[in-house]
Amino acid sequence: MSRKRAARQKAADNAAENRAIHGRTKGEKGRDKLEREKSERRFEQGRIERLTPSQGDKDD
């Protein structure tokens, strides 16, 4: 019985360590997604579109 208990405790400790290293809550993931989208929108707003000769006004 004590071997099983020790194995369970070791597995629980390992799981806790992995959660601390890799785990993020749903709220944290959502916040990061919103920040990334906001950053992309700001980047796109600052973009200057350049016209190619075929897109420019033609004097026909």
mmCIF file of N, CA and C in Angstrom:
data_model
loop_
_atom_site.group_PDB
_atom_site.id
_atom_site.type_symbol
_atom_site.label_atom_id
_atom_site.label_comp_id
_atom_site.label_asym_id
_atom_site.label_seq_id
_atom_site.Cartn_x
_atom_site.Cartn_y
_atom_site.Cartn_z
ATOM 1 N N MET A 1 0.810 -1.188 0.000
ATOM 2 C CA MET A 1 0.000 0.000 0.000
ATOM 3 C C MET A 1 0.859 1.260 0.000
ATOM 4 N N SER A 2 1.945 1.255 0.731
ATOM 5 C CA SER A 2 2.739 2.480 0.807
ATOM 6 C C SER A 2 3.427 2.772 -0.527
ATOM 7 N N ARG A 3 3.738 1.732 -1.319
ATOM 8 C CA ARG A 3 4.342 1.966 -2.628
ATOM 9 C C ARG A 3 3.351 2.657 -3.569
ATOM 10 N N LYS A 4 2.104 2.196 -3.517
ATOM 11 C CA LYS A 4 1.080 2.823 -4.357
ATOM 12 C C LYS A 4 0.865 4.277 -3.933
ATOM 13 N N ARG A 5 0.832 4.502 -2.640
ATOM 14 C CA ARG A 5 0.639 5.851 -2.112
ATOM 15 C C ARG A 5 1.804 6.749 -2.520
ATOM 16 N N ALA A 6 3.017 6.234 -2.438
ATOM 17 C CA ALA A 6 4.197 7.003 -2.825
ATOM 18 C C ALA A 6 4.183 7.293 -4.333
ATOM 19 N N ALA A 7 3.762 6.319 -5.124
ATOM 20 C CA ALA A 7 3.694 6.514 -6.571
ATOM 21 C C ALA A 7 2.649 7.570 -6.912
ATOM 22 N N ARG A 8 1.497 7.521 -6.233
ATOM 23 C CA ARG A 8 0.464 8.531 -6.468
ATOM 24 C C ARG A 8 0.953 9.917 -6.081
ATOM 25 N N GLN A 9 1.641 9.999 -4.964
ATOM 26 C CA GLN A 9 2.150 11.291 -4.506
ATOM 27 C C GLN A 9 3.196 11.837 -5.480
ATOM 28 N N LYS A 10 4.056 10.961 -5.969
ATOM 29 C CA LYS A 10 5.066 11.382 -6.938
ATOM 30 C C LYS A 10 4.403 11.877 -8.218
ATOM 31 N N ALA A 11 3.378 11.171 -8.684
ATOM 32 C CA ALA A 11 2.657 11.584 -9.880
ATOM 33 C C ALA A 11 1.961 12.926 -9.655
ATOM 34 N N ALA A 12 1.387 13.110 -8.484
ATOM 35 C CA ALA A 12 0.713 14.372 -8.170
ATOM 36 C C ALA A 12 1.718 15.518 -8.116
ATOM 37 N N ASP A 13 2.869 15.277 -7.522
ATOM 38 C CA ASP A 13 3.913 16.308 -7.466
ATOM 39 C C ASP A 13 4.398 16.673 -8.873
ATOM 40 N N ASN A 14 4.581 15.649 -9.706
ATOM 41 C CA ASN A 14 5.019 15.874 -11.074
ATOM 42 C C ASN A 14 3.965 16.669 -11.851
ATOM 43 N N ALA A 15 2.701 16.333 -11.662
ATOM 44 C CA ALA A 15 1.616 17.054 -12.338
ATOM 45 C C ALA A 15 1.569 18.505 -11.879
ATOM 46 N N ALA A 16 1.756 18.756 -10.604
ATOM 47 C CA ALA A 16 1.746 20.127 -10.085
ATOM 48 C C ALA A 16 2.897 20.934 -10.680
ATOM 49 N N GLU A 17 4.044 20.306 -10.790
ATOM 50 C CA GLU A 17 5.209 20.974 -11.372
ATOM 51 C C GLU A 17 4.954 21.314 -12.846
ATOM 52 N N ASN A 18 4.364 20.382 -13.589
ATOM 53 C CA ASN A 18 4.060 20.628 -15.001
ATOM 54 C C ASN A 18 3.020 21.731 -15.158
ATOM 55 N N ARG A 19 2.028 21.771 -14.271
ATOM 56 C CA ARG A 19 1.031 22.840 -14.342
ATOM 57 C C ARG A 19 1.672 24.190 -14.105
ATOM 58 N N ALA A 20 2.600 24.248 -13.180
ATOM 59 C CA ALA A 20 3.277 25.507 -12.879
ATOM 60 C C ALA A 20 4.135 25.966 -14.059
ATOM 61 N N ILE A 21 4.748 25.026 -14.747
ATOM 62 C CA ILE A 21 5.629 25.361 -15.863
ATOM 63 C C ILE A 21 4.837 25.666 -17.123
ATOM 64 N N HIS A 22 3.881 24.814 -17.482
ATOM 65 C CA HIS A 22 3.211 24.887 -18.774
ATOM 66 C C HIS A 22 1.786 25.409 -18.724
ATOM 67 N N GLY A 23 1.172 25.336 -17.600
ATOM 68 C CA GLY A 23 -0.252 25.629 -17.530
ATOM 69 C C GLY A 23 -0.566 27.105 -17.503
ATOM 70 N N ARG A 24 -1.595 27.472 -18.217
ATOM 71 C CA ARG A 24 -2.126 28.829 -18.171
ATOM 72 C C ARG A 24 -3.634 28.710 -18.117
ATOM 73 N N THR A 25 -4.252 29.608 -17.420
ATOM 74 C CA THR A 25 -5.696 29.552 -17.303
ATOM 75 C C THR A 25 -6.344 30.037 -18.595
ATOM 76 N N LYS A 26 -7.615 29.749 -18.734
ATOM 77 C CA LYS A 26 -8.364 30.190 -19.904
ATOM 78 C C LYS A 26 -8.369 31.717 -19.975
ATOM 79 N N GLY A 27 -8.468 32.356 -18.835
ATOM 80 C CA GLY A 27 -8.451 33.822 -18.794
ATOM 81 C C GLY A 27 -7.133 34.396 -19.271
ATOM 82 N N GLU A 28 -6.044 33.778 -18.868
ATOM 83 C CA GLU A 28 -4.724 34.239 -19.321
ATOM 84 C C GLU A 28 -4.578 34.088 -20.829
ATOM 85 N N LYS A 29 -5.050 32.958 -21.363
ATOM 86 C CA LYS A 29 -4.969 32.739 -22.807
ATOM 87 C C LYS A 29 -5.827 33.764 -23.545
ATOM 88 N N GLY A 30 -7.018 34.049 -23.018
ATOM 89 C CA GLY A 30 -7.895 35.026 -23.640
ATOM 90 C C GLY A 30 -7.303 36.422 -23.616
ATOM 91 N N ARG A 31 -6.715 36.793 -22.490
ATOM 92 C CA ARG A 31 -6.078 38.105 -22.374
ATOM 93 C C ARG A 31 -4.937 38.243 -23.372
ATOM 94 N N ASP A 32 -4.119 37.216 -23.493
ATOM 95 C CA ASP A 32 -3.008 37.245 -24.442
ATOM 96 C C ASP A 32 -3.508 37.352 -25.877
ATOM 97 N N LYS A 33 -4.615 36.660 -26.187
ATOM 98 C CA LYS A 33 -5.180 36.725 -27.530
ATOM 99 C C LYS A 33 -5.666 38.143 -27.832
ATOM 100 N N LEU A 34 -6.346 38.769 -26.884
ATOM 101 C CA LEU A 34 -6.828 40.132 -27.083
ATOM 102 C C LEU A 34 -5.674 41.110 -27.262
ATOM 103 N N GLU A 35 -4.629 40.958 -26.473
ATOM 104 C CA GLU A 35 -3.463 41.832 -26.603
ATOM 105 C C GLU A 35 -2.801 41.665 -27.970
ATOM 106 N N ARG A 36 -2.704 40.423 -28.448
ATOM 107 C CA ARG A 36 -2.094 40.151 -29.743
ATOM 108 C C ARG A 36 -2.932 40.777 -30.868
ATOM 109 N N GLU A 37 -4.273 40.636 -30.770
ATOM 110 C CA GLU A 37 -5.148 41.219 -31.788
ATOM 111 C C GLU A 37 -5.054 42.743 -31.788
ATOM 112 N N LYS A 38 -4.997 43.338 -30.612
ATOM 113 C CA LYS A 38 -4.884 44.791 -30.503
ATOM 114 C C LYS A 38 -3.573 45.267 -31.135
ATOM 115 N N SER A 39 -2.507 44.548 -30.869
ATOM 116 C CA SER A 39 -1.207 44.891 -31.428
ATOM 117 C C SER A 39 -1.226 44.792 -32.955
ATOM 118 N N GLU A 40 -1.865 43.749 -33.482
ATOM 119 C CA GLU A 40 -1.951 43.590 -34.934
ATOM 120 C C GLU A 40 -2.769 44.720 -35.563
ATOM 121 N N ARG A 41 -3.865 45.126 -34.915
ATOM 122 C CA ARG A 41 -4.674 46.231 -35.444
ATOM 123 C C ARG A 41 -3.866 47.516 -35.478
ATOM 124 N N ARG A 42 -3.124 47.800 -34.425
ATOM 125 C CA ARG A 42 -2.287 49.003 -34.396
ATOM 126 C C ARG A 42 -1.247 48.975 -35.501
ATOM 127 N N PHE A 43 -0.660 47.828 -35.707
ATOM 128 C CA PHE A 43 0.345 47.680 -36.757
ATOM 129 C C PHE A 43 -0.268 47.948 -38.121
ATOM 130 N N GLU A 44 -1.427 47.366 -38.379
ATOM 131 C CA GLU A 44 -2.086 47.529 -39.673
ATOM 132 C C GLU A 44 -2.541 48.964 -39.888
ATOM 133 N N GLN A 45 -2.926 49.669 -38.839
ATOM 134 C CA GLN A 45 -3.360 51.053 -38.969
ATOM 135 C C GLN A 45 -2.205 51.948 -39.404
ATOM 136 N N GLY A 46 -1.004 51.609 -39.023
ATOM 137 C CA GLY A 46 0.156 52.411 -39.368
ATOM 138 C C GLY A 46 0.744 52.087 -40.717
ATOM 139 N N ARG A 47 0.214 51.068 -41.365
ATOM 140 C CA ARG A 47 0.751 50.638 -42.653
ATOM 141 C C ARG A 47 0.396 51.647 -43.741
ATOM 142 N N ILE A 48 1.335 51.932 -44.599
ATOM 143 C CA ILE A 48 1.115 52.820 -45.729
ATOM 144 C C ILE A 48 1.052 51.955 -46.977
ATOM 145 N N GLU A 49 -0.064 52.052 -47.681
ATOM 146 C CA GLU A 49 -0.211 51.267 -48.901
ATOM 147 C C GLU A 49 0.374 52.052 -50.062
ATOM 148 N N ARG A 50 1.134 51.384 -50.856
ATOM 149 C CA ARG A 50 1.761 52.025 -52.001
ATOM 150 C C ARG A 50 1.050 51.576 -53.266
ATOM 151 N N LEU A 51 0.841 52.508 -54.156
ATOM 152 C CA LEU A 51 0.197 52.195 -55.420
ATOM 153 C C LEU A 51 1.245 51.772 -56.432
ATOM 154 N N THR A 52 0.941 50.725 -57.156
ATOM 155 C CA THR A 52 1.822 50.313 -58.244
ATOM 156 C C THR A 52 1.409 51.106 -59.472
ATOM 157 N N PRO A 53 2.246 51.196 -60.486
ATOM 158 C CA PRO A 53 1.896 51.962 -61.693
ATOM 159 C C PRO A 53 0.557 51.538 -62.296
ATOM 160 N N SER A 54 0.220 50.255 -62.233
ATOM 161 C CA SER A 54 -1.031 49.802 -62.828
ATOM 162 C C SER A 54 -2.234 50.220 -61.969
ATOM 163 N N GLN A 55 -2.029 50.519 -60.687
ATOM 164 C CA GLN A 55 -3.116 50.919 -59.804
ATOM 165 C C GLN A 55 -3.313 52.436 -59.811
ATOM 166 N N GLY A 56 -2.309 53.182 -60.246
ATOM 167 C CA GLY A 56 -2.383 54.630 -60.222
ATOM 168 C C GLY A 56 -3.346 55.182 -61.256
ATOM 169 N N ASP A 57 -3.552 56.471 -61.217
ATOM 170 C CA ASP A 57 -4.434 57.117 -62.193
ATOM 171 C C ASP A 57 -3.791 57.084 -63.556
ATOM 172 N N LYS A 58 -4.595 56.760 -64.549
ATOM 173 C CA LYS A 58 -4.084 56.728 -65.926
ATOM 174 C C LYS A 58 -4.577 57.959 -66.656
ATOM 175 N N ASP A 59 -3.735 58.526 -67.462
ATOM 176 C CA ASP A 59 -4.085 59.723 -68.220
ATOM 177 C C ASP A 59 -4.495 59.340 -69.630
ATOM 178 N N ASP A 60 -5.477 58.488 -69.782
ATOM 179 C CA ASP A 60 -5.941 58.068 -71.114
ATOM 180 C C ASP A 60 -7.011 58.970 -71.636
#
